[in-house]
XYZ file of C-alpha atoms in Angstrom:
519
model
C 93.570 -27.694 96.261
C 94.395 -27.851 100.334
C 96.653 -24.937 99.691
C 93.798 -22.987 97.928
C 90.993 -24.290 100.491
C 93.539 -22.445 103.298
C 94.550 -19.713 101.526
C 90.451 -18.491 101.012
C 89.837 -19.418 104.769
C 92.629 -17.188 105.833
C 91.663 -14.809 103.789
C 87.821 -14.815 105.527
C 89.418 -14.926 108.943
C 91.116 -12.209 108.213
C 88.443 -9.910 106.504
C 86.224 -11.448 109.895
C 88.768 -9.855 111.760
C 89.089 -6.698 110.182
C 85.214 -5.983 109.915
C 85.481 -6.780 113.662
C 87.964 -4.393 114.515
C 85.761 -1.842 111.992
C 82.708 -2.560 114.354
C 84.520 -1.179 117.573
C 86.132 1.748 115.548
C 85.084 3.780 118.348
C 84.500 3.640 122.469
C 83.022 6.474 124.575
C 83.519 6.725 128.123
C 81.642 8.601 130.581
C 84.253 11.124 132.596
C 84.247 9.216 135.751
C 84.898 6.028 133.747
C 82.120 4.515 135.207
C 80.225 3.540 131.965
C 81.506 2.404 128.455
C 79.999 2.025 125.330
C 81.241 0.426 122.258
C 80.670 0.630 118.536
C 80.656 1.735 114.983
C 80.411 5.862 114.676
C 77.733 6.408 112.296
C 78.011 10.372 112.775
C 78.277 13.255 115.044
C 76.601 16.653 114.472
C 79.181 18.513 116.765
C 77.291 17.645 119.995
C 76.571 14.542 120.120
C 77.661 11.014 118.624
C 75.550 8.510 116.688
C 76.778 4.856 117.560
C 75.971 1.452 116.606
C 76.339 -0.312 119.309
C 75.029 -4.144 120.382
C 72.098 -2.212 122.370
C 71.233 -1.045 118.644
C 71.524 2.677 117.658
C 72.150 5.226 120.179
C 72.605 9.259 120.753
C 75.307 10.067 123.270
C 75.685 13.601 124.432
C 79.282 14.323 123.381
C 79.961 16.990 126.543
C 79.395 13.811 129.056
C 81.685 11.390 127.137
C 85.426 11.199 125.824
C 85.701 9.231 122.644
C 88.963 6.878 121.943
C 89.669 5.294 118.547
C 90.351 5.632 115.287
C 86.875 7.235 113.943
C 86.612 9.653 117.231
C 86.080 13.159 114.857
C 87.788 16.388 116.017
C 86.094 18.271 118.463
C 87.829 21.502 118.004
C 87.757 21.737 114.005
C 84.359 19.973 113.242
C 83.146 20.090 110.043
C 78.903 19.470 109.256
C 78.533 17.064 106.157
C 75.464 17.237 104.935
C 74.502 15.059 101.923
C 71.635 15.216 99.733
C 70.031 13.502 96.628
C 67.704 13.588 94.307
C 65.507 15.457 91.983
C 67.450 17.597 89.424
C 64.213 20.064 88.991
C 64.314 20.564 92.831
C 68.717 20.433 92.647
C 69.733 22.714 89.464
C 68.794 25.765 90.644
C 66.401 26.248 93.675
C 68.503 24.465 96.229
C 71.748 25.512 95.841
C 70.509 29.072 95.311
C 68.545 28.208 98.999
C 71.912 27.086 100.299
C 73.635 30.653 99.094
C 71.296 32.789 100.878
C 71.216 30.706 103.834
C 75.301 30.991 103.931
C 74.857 35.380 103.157
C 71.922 35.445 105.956
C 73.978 33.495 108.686
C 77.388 34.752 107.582
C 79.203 32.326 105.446
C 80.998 32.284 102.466
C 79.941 29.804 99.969
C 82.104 28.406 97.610
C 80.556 25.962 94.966
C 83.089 22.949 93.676
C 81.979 21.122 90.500
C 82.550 17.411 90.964
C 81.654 15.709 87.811
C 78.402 14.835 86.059
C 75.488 15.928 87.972
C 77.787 16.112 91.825
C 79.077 19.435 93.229
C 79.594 20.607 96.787
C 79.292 23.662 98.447
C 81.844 24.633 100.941
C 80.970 27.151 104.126
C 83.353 28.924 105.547
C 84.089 31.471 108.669
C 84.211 34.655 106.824
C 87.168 35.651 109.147
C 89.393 32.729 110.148
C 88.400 31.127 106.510
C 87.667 27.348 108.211
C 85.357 25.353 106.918
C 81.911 25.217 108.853
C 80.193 22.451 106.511
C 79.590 20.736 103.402
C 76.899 20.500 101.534
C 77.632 17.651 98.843
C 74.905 17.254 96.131
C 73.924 14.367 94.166
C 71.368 15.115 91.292
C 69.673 11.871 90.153
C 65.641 11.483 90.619
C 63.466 11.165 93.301
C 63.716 7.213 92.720
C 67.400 7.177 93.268
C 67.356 9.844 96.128
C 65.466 7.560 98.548
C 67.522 4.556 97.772
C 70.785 6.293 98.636
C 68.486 7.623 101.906
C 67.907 3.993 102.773
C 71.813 3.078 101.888
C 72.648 6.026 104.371
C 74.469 7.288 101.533
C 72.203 10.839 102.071
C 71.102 12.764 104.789
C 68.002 14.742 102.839
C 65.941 13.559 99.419
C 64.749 16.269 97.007
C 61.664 14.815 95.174
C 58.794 15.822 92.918
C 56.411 13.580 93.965
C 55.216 12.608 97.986
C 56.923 9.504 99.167
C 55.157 6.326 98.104
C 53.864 3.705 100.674
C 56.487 1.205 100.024
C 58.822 3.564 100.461
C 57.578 4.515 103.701
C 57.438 1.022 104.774
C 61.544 0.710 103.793
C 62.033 3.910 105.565
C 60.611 2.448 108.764
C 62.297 -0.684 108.792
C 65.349 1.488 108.441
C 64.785 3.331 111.989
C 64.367 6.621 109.491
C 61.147 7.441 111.035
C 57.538 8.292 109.506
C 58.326 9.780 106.134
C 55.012 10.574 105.417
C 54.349 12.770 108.540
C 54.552 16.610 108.250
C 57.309 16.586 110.240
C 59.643 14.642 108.174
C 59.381 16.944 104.828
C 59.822 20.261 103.408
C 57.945 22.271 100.925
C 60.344 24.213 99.542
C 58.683 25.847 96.961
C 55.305 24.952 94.256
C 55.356 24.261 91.019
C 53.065 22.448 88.684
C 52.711 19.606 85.956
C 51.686 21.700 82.841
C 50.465 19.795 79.481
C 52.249 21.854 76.284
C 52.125 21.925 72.762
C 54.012 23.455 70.204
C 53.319 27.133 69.688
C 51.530 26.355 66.072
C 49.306 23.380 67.735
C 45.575 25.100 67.018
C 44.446 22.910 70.121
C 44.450 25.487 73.301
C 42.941 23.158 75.978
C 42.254 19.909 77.262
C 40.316 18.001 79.978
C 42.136 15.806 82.566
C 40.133 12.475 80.767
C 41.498 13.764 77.484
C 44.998 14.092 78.710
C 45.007 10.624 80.416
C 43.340 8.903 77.497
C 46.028 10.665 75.369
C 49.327 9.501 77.559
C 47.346 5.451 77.723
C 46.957 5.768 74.062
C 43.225 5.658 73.403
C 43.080 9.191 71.762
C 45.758 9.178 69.211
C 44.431 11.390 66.846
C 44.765 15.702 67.547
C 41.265 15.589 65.480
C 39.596 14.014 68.398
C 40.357 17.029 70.230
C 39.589 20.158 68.156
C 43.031 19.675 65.671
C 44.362 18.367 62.595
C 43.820 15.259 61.232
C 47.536 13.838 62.477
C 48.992 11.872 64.838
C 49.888 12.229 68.313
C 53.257 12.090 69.734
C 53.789 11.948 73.231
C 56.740 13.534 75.111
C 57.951 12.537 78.945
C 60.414 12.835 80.721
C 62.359 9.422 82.085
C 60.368 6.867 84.386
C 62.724 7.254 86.987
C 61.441 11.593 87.346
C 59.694 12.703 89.889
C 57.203 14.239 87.398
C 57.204 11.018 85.690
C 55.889 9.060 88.833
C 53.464 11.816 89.294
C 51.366 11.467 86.094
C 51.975 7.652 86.935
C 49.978 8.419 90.360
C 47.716 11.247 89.799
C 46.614 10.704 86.168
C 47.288 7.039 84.831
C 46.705 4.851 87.985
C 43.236 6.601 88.643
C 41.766 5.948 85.394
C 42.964 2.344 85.441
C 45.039 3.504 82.276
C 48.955 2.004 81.837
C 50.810 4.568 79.658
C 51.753 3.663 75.708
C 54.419 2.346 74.796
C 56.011 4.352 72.102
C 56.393 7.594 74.296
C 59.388 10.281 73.805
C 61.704 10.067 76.587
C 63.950 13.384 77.894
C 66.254 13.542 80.439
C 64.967 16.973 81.877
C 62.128 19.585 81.221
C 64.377 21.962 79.414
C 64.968 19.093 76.543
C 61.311 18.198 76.968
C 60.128 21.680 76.479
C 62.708 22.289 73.208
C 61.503 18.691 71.802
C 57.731 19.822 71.515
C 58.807 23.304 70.590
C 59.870 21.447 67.280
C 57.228 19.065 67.093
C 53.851 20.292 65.709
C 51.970 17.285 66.363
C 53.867 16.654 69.731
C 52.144 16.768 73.318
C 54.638 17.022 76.263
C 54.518 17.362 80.482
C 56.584 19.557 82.231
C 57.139 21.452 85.627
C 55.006 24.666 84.983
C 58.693 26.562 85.844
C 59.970 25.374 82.721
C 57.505 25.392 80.121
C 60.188 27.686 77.772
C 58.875 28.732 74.656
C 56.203 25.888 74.012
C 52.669 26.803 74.789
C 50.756 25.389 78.238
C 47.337 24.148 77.487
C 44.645 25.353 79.748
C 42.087 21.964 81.490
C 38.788 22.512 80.827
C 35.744 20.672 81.389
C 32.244 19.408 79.782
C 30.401 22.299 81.581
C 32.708 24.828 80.443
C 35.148 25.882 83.334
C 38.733 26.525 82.467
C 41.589 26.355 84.837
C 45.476 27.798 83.711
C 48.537 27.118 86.140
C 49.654 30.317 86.996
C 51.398 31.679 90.456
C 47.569 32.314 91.917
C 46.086 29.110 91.391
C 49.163 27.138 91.895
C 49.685 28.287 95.054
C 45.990 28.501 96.179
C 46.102 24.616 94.855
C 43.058 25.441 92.359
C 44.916 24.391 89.434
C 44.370 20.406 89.542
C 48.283 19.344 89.098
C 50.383 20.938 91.638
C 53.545 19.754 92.065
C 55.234 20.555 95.650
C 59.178 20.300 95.770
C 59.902 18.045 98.875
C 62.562 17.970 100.962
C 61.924 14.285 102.774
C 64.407 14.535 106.361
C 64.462 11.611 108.107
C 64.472 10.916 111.861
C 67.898 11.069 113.321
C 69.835 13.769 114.253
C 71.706 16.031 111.762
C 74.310 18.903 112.785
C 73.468 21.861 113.712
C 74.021 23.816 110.807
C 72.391 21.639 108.922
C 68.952 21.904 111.953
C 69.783 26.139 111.480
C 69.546 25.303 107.211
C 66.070 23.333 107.769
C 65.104 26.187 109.940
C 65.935 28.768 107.827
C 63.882 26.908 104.471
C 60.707 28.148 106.229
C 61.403 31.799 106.447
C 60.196 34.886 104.164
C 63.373 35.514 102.913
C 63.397 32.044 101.759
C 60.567 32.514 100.110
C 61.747 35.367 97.902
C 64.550 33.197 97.237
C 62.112 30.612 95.566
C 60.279 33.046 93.793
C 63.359 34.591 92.279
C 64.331 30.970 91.073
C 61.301 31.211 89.175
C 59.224 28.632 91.179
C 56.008 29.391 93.045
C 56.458 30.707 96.595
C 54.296 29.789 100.091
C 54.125 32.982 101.297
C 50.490 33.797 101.981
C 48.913 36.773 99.732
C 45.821 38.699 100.029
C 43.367 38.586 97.396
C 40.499 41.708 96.825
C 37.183 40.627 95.999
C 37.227 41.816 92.720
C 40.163 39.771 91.529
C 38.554 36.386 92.061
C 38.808 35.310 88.278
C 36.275 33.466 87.048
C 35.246 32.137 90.454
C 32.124 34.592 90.247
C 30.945 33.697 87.589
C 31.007 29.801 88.224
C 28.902 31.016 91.052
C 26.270 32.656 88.798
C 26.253 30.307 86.171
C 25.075 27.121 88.701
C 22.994 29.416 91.177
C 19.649 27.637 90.240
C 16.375 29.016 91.329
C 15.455 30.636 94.489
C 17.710 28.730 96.681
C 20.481 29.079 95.034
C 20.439 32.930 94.141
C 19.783 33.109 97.752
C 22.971 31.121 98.757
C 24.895 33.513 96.253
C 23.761 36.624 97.920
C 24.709 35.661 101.178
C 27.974 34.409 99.685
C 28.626 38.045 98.372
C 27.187 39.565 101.532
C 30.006 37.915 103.670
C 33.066 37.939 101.235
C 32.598 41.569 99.775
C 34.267 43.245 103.210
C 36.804 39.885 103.432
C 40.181 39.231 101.203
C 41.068 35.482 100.236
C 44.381 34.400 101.130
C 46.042 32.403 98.474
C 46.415 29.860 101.469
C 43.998 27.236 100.956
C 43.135 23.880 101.983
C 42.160 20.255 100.191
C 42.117 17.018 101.621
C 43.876 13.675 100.221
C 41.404 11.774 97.473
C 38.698 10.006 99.718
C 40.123 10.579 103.086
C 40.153 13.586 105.803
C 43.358 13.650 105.882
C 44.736 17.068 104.769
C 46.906 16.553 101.061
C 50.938 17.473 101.451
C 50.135 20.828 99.911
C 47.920 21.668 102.545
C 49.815 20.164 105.705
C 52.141 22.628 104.410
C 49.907 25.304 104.305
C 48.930 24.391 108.038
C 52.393 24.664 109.456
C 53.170 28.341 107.766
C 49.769 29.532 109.060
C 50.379 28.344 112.224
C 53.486 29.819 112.641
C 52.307 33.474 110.981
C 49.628 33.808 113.870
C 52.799 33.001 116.326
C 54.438 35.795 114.717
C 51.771 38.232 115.271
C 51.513 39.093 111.537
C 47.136 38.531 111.661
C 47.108 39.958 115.380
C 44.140 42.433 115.860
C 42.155 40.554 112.553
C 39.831 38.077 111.758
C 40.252 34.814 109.649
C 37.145 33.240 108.853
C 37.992 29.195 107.123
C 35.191 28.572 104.803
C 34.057 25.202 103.436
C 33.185 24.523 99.845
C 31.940 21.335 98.297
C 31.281 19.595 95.369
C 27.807 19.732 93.678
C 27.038 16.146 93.667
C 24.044 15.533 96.287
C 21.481 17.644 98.346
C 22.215 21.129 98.812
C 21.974 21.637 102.409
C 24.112 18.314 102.536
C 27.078 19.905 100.910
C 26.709 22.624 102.639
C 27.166 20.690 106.300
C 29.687 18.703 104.666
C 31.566 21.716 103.803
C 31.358 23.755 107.182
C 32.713 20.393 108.990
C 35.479 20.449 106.828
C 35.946 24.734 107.510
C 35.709 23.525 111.439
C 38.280 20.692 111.330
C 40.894 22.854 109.772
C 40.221 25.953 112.068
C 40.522 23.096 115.007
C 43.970 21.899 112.985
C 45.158 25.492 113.006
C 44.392 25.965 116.763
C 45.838 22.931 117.969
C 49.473 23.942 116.215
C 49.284 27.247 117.642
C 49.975 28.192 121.464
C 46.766 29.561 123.482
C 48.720 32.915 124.445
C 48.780 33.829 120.881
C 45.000 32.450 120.139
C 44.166 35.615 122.005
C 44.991 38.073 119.646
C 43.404 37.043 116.608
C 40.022 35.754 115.608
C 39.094 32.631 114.227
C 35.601 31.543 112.756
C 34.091 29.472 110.053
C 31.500 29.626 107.201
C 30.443 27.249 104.413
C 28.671 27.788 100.979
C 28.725 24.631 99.820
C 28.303 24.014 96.306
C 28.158 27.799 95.361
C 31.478 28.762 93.747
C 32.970 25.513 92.081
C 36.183 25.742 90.525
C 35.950 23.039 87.954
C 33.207 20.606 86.676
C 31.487 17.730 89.084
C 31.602 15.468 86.030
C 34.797 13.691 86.949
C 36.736 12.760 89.926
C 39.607 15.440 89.568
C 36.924 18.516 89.408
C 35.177 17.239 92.218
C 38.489 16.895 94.050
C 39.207 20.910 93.198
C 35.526 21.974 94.390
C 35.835 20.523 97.515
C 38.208 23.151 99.222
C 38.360 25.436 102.619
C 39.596 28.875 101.853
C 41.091 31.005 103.999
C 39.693 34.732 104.232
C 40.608 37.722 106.075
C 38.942 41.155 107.672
């Protein structure tokens, strides 16, 4: 037993010994020699080392320092690593494809290697000398599992379907990642949307948002309590651990106080999700509106008779109720280069096209003619009541008949001023298209709407402080110099062109809006 009781301690002392010598895998000293810092490499970006050191963690400028020890990279043949987990929506197609024309735009060659279920790496090379400039190793999971390997620092960037949930902020901060949840820390690469479908032979053609959530908690189980046969209900999901998943979890369930039934369909992604209900003539599925396949997508209606369909227009102006942005969540510390010129790159127009051709919903802003509003007009007529209102709606068609809409719009988070992630978004790429000149020498005027529930002329105040804050947003994330060339004003209307009905939480949510329009 003595012999066993010495062997284990000799064994600790030496794994004590070895994580020791791990911790100091790596000592930087200033040129002169005067200073000299100790500790465990946790990366370098080709300029400048990350270090855990007993101070905590710190950035060293790699041009003032020379490194000694075993984990000192190469200088001369540096190589970016850049890992990232996550969604498989956002990872199957519209990253990588996002990674190939970043590598044709800045010169590359990109070379993808398979690496077994679900992992593959792209490779960048110098189109000349063939070396490798950087990797880009993906890991295709959920959102779930792409921040816990962000909080393992087992990835540098998390693709997710859903916004980053409180907790997970909390984690994040504890981990010196930074604020998640800030505009800063995430991407929008591209919109999409969570679309309700049926099987192409299912009579039923719409549904409301309470219909749809009383359907996924179980309390409608029966397709005659909404217009169709006298049959059961099955209910198709994808897994708990999706993005999308969450998302009906967060947007649909949770608000309702509803839990979701038990006996629901699983799939691993939308494209077995879509097939499944195909088949299934009594079957009621959600997927990402980019892969609804051959199954039919329900429109949402409403008691007062307002329809809404995901399509590119009202997914990207955010009218549709369940728009689902594609995150990229990118934490606070310092990546390489390449990796700062990709994350650049994700916000430009030919980005953008890139999205689009992967069959996703772009941001790029569009103009929209008066007289291809939809049905938006004639909301507008059917709740102008009396006097007042006819007089609201004339002045309303007065202003807007010389103006287009851009599809860039703005809603604010669910009882809060704070703009949602859609529209953060929205606030950045505006910003930076009045830097670029593109709306020099016009006019945008940012006008509120409301809701209908209250006084008239209240709405209507509510609404133009709403059009002011986000004209004030705009102008605070642009430089003065470039103020000059454009003009910005605001409006308001109120409760005159709702999108959806003020019977329920979610329409109300949709009504209350700023749009963007432009002389």
């Amino acid at each position: 037993m003595r012999h066993l009781r010495a062997a284990f301690w000799a064994a600790l002392i030496l794994l004590a010994t070895a994580l020791a010598a791990q911790a100091q895998d790596v000592t930087l000293r200033s040129r002169d020699g005067a200073i000299e810092l100790s500790g465990t490499l946790l990366g370098f970006d080709g300029e400048f080392y990350r270090v855990q050191t007993r101070y905590g963690e710190l950035t060293v400028d790699g041009s003032g320092v020379a490194c000694d020890g075993p984990g000192c990279p190469s200088l001369t043949d540096f190589v970016a690593e850049i890992s990232i987990s996550g969604s498989i929506t956002v990872g199957d197609v519209l990253l990588p494809a996002l990674v190939e024309g970043f590598a044709l735009q800045d010169g590359y060659s990109a070379e993808r290697v398979n690496e077994g279920a679900r992992r593959f790496s792209y490779i960048l090379r110098q189109p000349e000398s063939g070396t490798i400039a950087a990797r880009f190793h993906f890991r295709l999971t959920s959102t779930d599992e792409g921040f816990a390997d962000l909080l393992a620092d087992e990835a540098d960037l998390v693709m997710a379907l859903r916004e980053i949930r409180p907790e997970e902020v909390n984690l994040a901060k504890q981990a010196g990642l930074g604020t998640l949840d800030d505009a800063k820390r995430s991407r929008i690469l591209a919109l999409d949307a969570m679309t309700a479908i049926v099987a192409p032979t299912n009579p039923v053609s719409a549904i409301s948002m309470n219909e749809l959530s009383r359907v996924l908690a179980g309390e409608i189980d029966n397709w005659r309590e909404l217009g169709g046969p006298d049959a059961p209900i099955s209910v198709h999901l994808l897994h708990p651990r999706s993005g999308i998943a969450q998302a009906i979890d967060d947007r649909l369930l949770r608000p309702a106080s509803r839990t979701l039934r038990p006996d629901v369909v699983r799939h691993e992604t939308n494209r077995l999700l879509s097939r499944s209900v195909m088949r299934d003539p009594l079957g009621i599925g959600i997927v990402s509106h980019s892969e609804v396949g051959n199954a039919r997508p329900l429109a949402l209606n409403g008691s007062c008779g307002f329809t809404l369909t995901a399509d590119r227009l009202t997914i990207k102006t955010e009218d549709y109720p369940l728009t689902a942005p594609m995150f990229l969540y990118v934490p606070a510390r310092r990546l390489p280069k390449l990796a700062r010129d990709f994350l650049a790159y994700l916000r430009s127009g030919p980005a953008q096209i890139i999205a689009r051709r992967a069959g996703f919903v772009d941001q790029a802003p569009e103009e929209v003619e008066i007289n291809a509003q939809g049905d938006r007009f004639a909301n507008a007529i059917r709740v102008a009541a009396g006097e007042p209102g006819l007089a609201r709606l004339k002045r309303m068609v007065d202003i807007l008949t010389p103006l287009r809409r851009l599809t860039t719009s703005f809603r604010f988070e669910p009882g809060a001023t704070r703009l949602d992630a859609q529209s953060r978004s929205n606030l950045q790429q505006l910003a930076r298209a009045i830097e670029a000149g593109i709306y020099d020498g016009r006019q945008l005027v940012f006008i509120g709407f409301s809701d209908g529930r209250g006084a008239a002329e209240l709405n209507a105040r509510i609404a133009k402080q709403r059009a002011l804050a986000v004209k004030q947003a705009v102008e605070a994330s642009v430089a003065k110099t470039h103020l000059e060339h454009v003009s910005l004003s605001t409006d308001a209307f109120g409760e005159a062109m709702p999108m959806a009905c003020d019977d329920t939480g979610w329409g109300r949510q949709v009504n209350r809006r700023v749009e963007v329009w432009v002389r």
